[in-house]
GROMACS .gro file of C-alpha atoms in nm:
model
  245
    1UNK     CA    1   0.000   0.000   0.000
    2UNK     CA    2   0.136   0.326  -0.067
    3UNK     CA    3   0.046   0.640   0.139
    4UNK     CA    4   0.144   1.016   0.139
    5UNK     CA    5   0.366   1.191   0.398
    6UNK     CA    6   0.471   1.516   0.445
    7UNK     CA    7   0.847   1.617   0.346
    8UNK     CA    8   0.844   1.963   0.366
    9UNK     CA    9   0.559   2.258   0.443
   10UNK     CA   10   0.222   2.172   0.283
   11UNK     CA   11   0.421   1.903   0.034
   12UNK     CA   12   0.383   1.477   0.042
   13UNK     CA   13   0.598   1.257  -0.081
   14UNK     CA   14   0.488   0.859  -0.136
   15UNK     CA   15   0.593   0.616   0.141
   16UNK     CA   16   0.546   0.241   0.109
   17UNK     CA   17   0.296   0.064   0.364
   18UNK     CA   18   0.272   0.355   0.616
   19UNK     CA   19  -0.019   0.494   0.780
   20UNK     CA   20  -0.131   0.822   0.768
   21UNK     CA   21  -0.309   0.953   1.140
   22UNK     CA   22  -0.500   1.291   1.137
   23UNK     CA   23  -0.567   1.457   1.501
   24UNK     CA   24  -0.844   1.688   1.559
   25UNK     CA   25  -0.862   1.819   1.894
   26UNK     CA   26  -1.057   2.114   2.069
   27UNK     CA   27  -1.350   2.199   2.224
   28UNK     CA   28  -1.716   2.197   2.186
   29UNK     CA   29  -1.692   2.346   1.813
   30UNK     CA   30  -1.397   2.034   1.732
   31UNK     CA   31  -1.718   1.802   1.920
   32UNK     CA   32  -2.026   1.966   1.724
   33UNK     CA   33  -2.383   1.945   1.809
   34UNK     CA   34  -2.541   1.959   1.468
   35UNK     CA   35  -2.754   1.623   1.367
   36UNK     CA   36  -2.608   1.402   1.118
   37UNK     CA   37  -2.961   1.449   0.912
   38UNK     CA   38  -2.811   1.746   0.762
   39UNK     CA   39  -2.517   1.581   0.617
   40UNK     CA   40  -2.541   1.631   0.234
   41UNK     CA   41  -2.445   1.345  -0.026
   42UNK     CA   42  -2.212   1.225  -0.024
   43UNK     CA   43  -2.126   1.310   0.335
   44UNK     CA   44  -2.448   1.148   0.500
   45UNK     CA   45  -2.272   0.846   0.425
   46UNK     CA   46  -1.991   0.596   0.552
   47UNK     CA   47  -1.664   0.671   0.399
   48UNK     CA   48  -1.460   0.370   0.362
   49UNK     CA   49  -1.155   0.549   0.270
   50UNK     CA   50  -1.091   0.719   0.545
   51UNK     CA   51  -1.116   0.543   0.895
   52UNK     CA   52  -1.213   0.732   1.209
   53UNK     CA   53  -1.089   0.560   1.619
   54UNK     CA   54  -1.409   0.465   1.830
   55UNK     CA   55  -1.273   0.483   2.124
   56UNK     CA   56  -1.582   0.326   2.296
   57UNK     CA   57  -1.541   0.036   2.106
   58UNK     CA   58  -1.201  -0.007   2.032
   59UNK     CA   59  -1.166  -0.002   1.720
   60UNK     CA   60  -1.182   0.143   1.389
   61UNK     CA   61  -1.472   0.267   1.178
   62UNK     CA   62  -1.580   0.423   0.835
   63UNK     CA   63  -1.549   0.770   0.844
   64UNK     CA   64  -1.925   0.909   0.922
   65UNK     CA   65  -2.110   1.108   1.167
   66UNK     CA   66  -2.155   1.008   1.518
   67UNK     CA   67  -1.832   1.092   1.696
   68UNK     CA   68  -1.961   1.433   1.834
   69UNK     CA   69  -2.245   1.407   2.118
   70UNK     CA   70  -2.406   1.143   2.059
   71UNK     CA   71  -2.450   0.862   1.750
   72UNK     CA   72  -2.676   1.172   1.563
   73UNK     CA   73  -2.416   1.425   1.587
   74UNK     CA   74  -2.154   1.538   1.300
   75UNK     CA   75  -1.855   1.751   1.347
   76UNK     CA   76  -1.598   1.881   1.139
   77UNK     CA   77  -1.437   1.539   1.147
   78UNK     CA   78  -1.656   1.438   0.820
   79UNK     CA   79  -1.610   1.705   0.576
   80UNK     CA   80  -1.223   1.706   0.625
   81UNK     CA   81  -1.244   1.314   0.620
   82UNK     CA   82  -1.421   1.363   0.199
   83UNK     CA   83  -1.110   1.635   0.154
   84UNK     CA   84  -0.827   1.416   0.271
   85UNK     CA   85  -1.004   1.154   0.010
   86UNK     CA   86  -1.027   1.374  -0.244
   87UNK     CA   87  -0.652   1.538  -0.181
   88UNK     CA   88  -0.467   1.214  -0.107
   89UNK     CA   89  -0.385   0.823  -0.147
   90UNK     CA   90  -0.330   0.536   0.057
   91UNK     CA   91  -0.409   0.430   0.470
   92UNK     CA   92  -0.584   0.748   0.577
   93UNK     CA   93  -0.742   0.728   0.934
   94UNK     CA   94  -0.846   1.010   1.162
   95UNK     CA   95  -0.852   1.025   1.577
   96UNK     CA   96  -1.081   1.302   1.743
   97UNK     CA   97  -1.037   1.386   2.113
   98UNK     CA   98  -1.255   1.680   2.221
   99UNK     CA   99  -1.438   1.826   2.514
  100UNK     CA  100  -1.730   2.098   2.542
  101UNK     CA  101  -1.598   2.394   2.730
  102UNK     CA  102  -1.242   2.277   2.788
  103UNK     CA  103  -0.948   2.530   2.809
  104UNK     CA  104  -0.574   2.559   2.691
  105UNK     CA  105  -0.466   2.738   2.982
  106UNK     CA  106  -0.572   2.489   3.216
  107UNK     CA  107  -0.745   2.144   3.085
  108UNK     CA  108  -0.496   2.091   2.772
  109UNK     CA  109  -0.242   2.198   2.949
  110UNK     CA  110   0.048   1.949   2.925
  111UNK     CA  111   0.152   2.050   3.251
  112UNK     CA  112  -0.125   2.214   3.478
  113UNK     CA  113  -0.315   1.979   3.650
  114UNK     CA  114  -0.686   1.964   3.545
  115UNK     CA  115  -0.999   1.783   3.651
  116UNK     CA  116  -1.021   1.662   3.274
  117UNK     CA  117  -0.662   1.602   3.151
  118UNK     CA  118  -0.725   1.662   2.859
  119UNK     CA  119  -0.370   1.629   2.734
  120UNK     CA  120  -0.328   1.273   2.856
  121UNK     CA  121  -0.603   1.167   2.702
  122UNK     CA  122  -0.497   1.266   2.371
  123UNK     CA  123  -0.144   1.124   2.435
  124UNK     CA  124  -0.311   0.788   2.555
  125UNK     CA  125  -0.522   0.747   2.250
  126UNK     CA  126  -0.262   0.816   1.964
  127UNK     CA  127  -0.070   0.579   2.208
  128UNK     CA  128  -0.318   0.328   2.159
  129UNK     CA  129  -0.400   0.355   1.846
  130UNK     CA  130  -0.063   0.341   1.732
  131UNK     CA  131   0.022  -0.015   1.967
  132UNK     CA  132  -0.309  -0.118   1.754
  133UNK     CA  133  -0.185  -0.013   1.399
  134UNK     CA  134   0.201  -0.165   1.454
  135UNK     CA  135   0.054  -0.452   1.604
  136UNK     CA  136  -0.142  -0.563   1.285
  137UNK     CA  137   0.187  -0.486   1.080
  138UNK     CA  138   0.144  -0.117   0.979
  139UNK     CA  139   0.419   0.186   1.037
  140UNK     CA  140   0.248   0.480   1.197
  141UNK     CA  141   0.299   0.901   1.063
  142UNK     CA  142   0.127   1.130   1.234
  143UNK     CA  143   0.081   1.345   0.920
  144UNK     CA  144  -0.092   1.667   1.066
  145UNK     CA  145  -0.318   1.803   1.373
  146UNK     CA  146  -0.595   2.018   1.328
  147UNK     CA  147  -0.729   2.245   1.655
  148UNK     CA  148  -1.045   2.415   1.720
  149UNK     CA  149  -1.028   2.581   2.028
  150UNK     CA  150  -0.986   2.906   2.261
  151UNK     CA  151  -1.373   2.991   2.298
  152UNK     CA  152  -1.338   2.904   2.689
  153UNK     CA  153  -0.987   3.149   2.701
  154UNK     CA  154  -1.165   3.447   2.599
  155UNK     CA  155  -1.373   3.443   2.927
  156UNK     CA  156  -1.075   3.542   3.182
  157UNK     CA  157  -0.827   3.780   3.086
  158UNK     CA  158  -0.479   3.610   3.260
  159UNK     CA  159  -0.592   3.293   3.009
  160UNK     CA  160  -0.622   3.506   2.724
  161UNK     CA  161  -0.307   3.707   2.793
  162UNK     CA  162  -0.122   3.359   2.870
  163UNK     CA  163  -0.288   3.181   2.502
  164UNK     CA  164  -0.012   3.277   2.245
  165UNK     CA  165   0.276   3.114   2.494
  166UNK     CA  166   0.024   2.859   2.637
  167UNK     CA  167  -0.026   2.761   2.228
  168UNK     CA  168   0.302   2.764   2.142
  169UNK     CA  169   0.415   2.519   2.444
  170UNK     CA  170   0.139   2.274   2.362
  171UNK     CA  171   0.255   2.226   1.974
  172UNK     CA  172   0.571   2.180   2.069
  173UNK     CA  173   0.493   1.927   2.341
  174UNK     CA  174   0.232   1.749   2.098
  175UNK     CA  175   0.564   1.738   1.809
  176UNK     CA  176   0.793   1.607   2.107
  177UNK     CA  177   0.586   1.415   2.276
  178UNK     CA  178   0.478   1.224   1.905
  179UNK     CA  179   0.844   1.264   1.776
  180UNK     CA  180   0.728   1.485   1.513
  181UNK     CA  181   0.932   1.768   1.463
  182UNK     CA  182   0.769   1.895   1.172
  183UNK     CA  183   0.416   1.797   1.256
  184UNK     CA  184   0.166   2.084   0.981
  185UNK     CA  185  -0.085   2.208   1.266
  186UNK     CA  186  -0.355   2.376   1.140
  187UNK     CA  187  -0.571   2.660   1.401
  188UNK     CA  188  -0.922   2.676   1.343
  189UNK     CA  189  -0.936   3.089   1.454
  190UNK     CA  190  -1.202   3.134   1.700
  191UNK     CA  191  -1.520   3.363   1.507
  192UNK     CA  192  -1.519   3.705   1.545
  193UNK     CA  193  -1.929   3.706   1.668
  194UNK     CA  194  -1.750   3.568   2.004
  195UNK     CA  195  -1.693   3.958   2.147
  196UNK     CA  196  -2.037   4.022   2.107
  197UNK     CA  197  -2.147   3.709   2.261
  198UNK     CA  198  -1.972   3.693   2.591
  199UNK     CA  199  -1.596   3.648   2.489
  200UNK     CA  200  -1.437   3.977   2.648
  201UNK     CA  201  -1.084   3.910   2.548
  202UNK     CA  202  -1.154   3.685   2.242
  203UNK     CA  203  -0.962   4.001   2.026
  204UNK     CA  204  -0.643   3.862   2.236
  205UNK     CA  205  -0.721   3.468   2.163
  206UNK     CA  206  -0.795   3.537   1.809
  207UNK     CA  207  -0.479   3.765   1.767
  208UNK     CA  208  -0.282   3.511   1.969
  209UNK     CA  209  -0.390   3.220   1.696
  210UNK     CA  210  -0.276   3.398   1.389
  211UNK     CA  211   0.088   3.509   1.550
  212UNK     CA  212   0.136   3.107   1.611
  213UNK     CA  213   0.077   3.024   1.303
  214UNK     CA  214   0.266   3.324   1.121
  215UNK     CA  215   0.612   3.236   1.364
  216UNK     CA  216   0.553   2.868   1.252
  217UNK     CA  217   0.614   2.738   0.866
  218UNK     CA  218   0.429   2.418   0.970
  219UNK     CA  219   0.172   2.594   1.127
  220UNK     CA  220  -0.138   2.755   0.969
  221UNK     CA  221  -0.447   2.925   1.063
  222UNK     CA  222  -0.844   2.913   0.936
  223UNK     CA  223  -1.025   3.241   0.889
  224UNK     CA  224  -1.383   3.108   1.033
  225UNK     CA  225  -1.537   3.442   1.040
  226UNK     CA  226  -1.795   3.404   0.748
  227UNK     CA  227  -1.865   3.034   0.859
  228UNK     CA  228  -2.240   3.023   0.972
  229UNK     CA  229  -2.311   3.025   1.368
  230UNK     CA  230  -2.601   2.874   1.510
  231UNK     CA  231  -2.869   3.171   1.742
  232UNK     CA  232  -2.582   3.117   2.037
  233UNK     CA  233  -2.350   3.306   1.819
  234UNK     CA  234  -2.095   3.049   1.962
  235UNK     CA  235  -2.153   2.738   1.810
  236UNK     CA  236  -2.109   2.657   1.403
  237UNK     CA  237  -2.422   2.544   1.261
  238UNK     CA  238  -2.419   2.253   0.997
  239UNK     CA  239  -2.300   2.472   0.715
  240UNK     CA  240  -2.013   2.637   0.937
  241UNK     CA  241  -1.893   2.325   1.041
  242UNK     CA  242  -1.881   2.166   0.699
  243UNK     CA  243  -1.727   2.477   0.614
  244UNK     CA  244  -1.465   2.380   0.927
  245UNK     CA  245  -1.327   2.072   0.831
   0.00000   0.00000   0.00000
């Protein structure tokens, strides 16, 4: 089997019998509440071509909806399953570890201890995962993260102030931790409608996201601000988060 790595920013080169693992990590918009009834064709159904880790089950399944809330939920995890299809070859597979309301400055924090742990948890999946993949016989690349996250960090100031260093720790921890050096991270930046809808330092977040990404070559950002937001003015609808991944 032949699959595609990365080689050097945003290029692949073709690697024999190699896996190629996708993280998405975040909060509730990386979870997404939006029912799987308004996935459009071909979305709506399961993708063989792209596995996704059910981590309630153990095991791998066709990329589809149901990996958000509940078994009727979709999130962005589905439309950038059909792009990495449509974009590239080979052993594609995707993990997803998200939580409603969590925060980089404390629950992803790689070293601030949190109720949730959020960190560990991702660690402990790829980990497993990975001991899943070698053991049937496959090599492992952890070919790119994508992160939707910060809403929570606009609420208190000192988290806001602390994101752009707080960010910048956790992709490097995530590359050394995953022995990655080069890892492409992509930043989902949080909407703009979150000043007006109780984010009083999302300005700093936001502005924090794109200076990441612009002191990073392997790192780039998403401009979400015309992706559609449910009445919460928080929360992407179905469009927006199709739009998202």
């Amino acid at each position: 089997m032949l699959a595609l790595v990365a080689t050097g920013p945003w290029s692949v080169s073709l690697v024999a019998d190699e896996v190629q693992l996708f993280l998405l990590a975040g909060q509730s918009n990386m979870v997404s509440r939006n029912s799987n009834a308004d996935l459009p064709p071909p979305m709506d159904q399961p993708l063989p071509a792209v596995k996704i880790w059910n981590a309630t089950l153990n095991q791998w399944s066709d990329l589809k909806g149901g990996f958000g809330y509940s078994s009727f939920n979709f999130g962005p995890e589905v439309s950038f399953g059909h792009r990495l299809a449509e974009e590239l070859s080979g052993d594609l597979r995707i993990v997803k570890v998200a939580e409603g309301g969590t925060t980089l400055a404390e629950d992803w924090n790689p070293v601030t201890p949190s109720d949730r742990r959020m960190y560990p948890r991702l660690m402990s999946e790829v980990q497993e995962v990975t001991d899943d993949l070698e053991a049937a016989g496959h090599s492992v690349k952890v070919a790119g993260m994508m992160w939707m996250q910060g809403e929570s960090d606009t609420l208190y100031e000192w988290m806001a102030d602390a994101y752009e260093s707080n960010l910048t720790a956790f992709i490097a921890r995530v590359r050394s931790d995953l022995v990655t050096p080069d890892m492409p991270f992509i930043i989902g930046r949080i909407h703009d409608e979150l000043v007006f809808s109780g984010g009083t330092y999302a300005d700093t977040v936001r502005a924090a996201q794109v200076s990441v990404a612009e002191s990073d070559p392997w790192v780039d950002w998403v401009d979400t601000d015309n992706f559609q937001l449910q009445t919460d003015r928080i929360h992407y609808n179905p469009d927006g988060t199709i739009s998202l991944g």
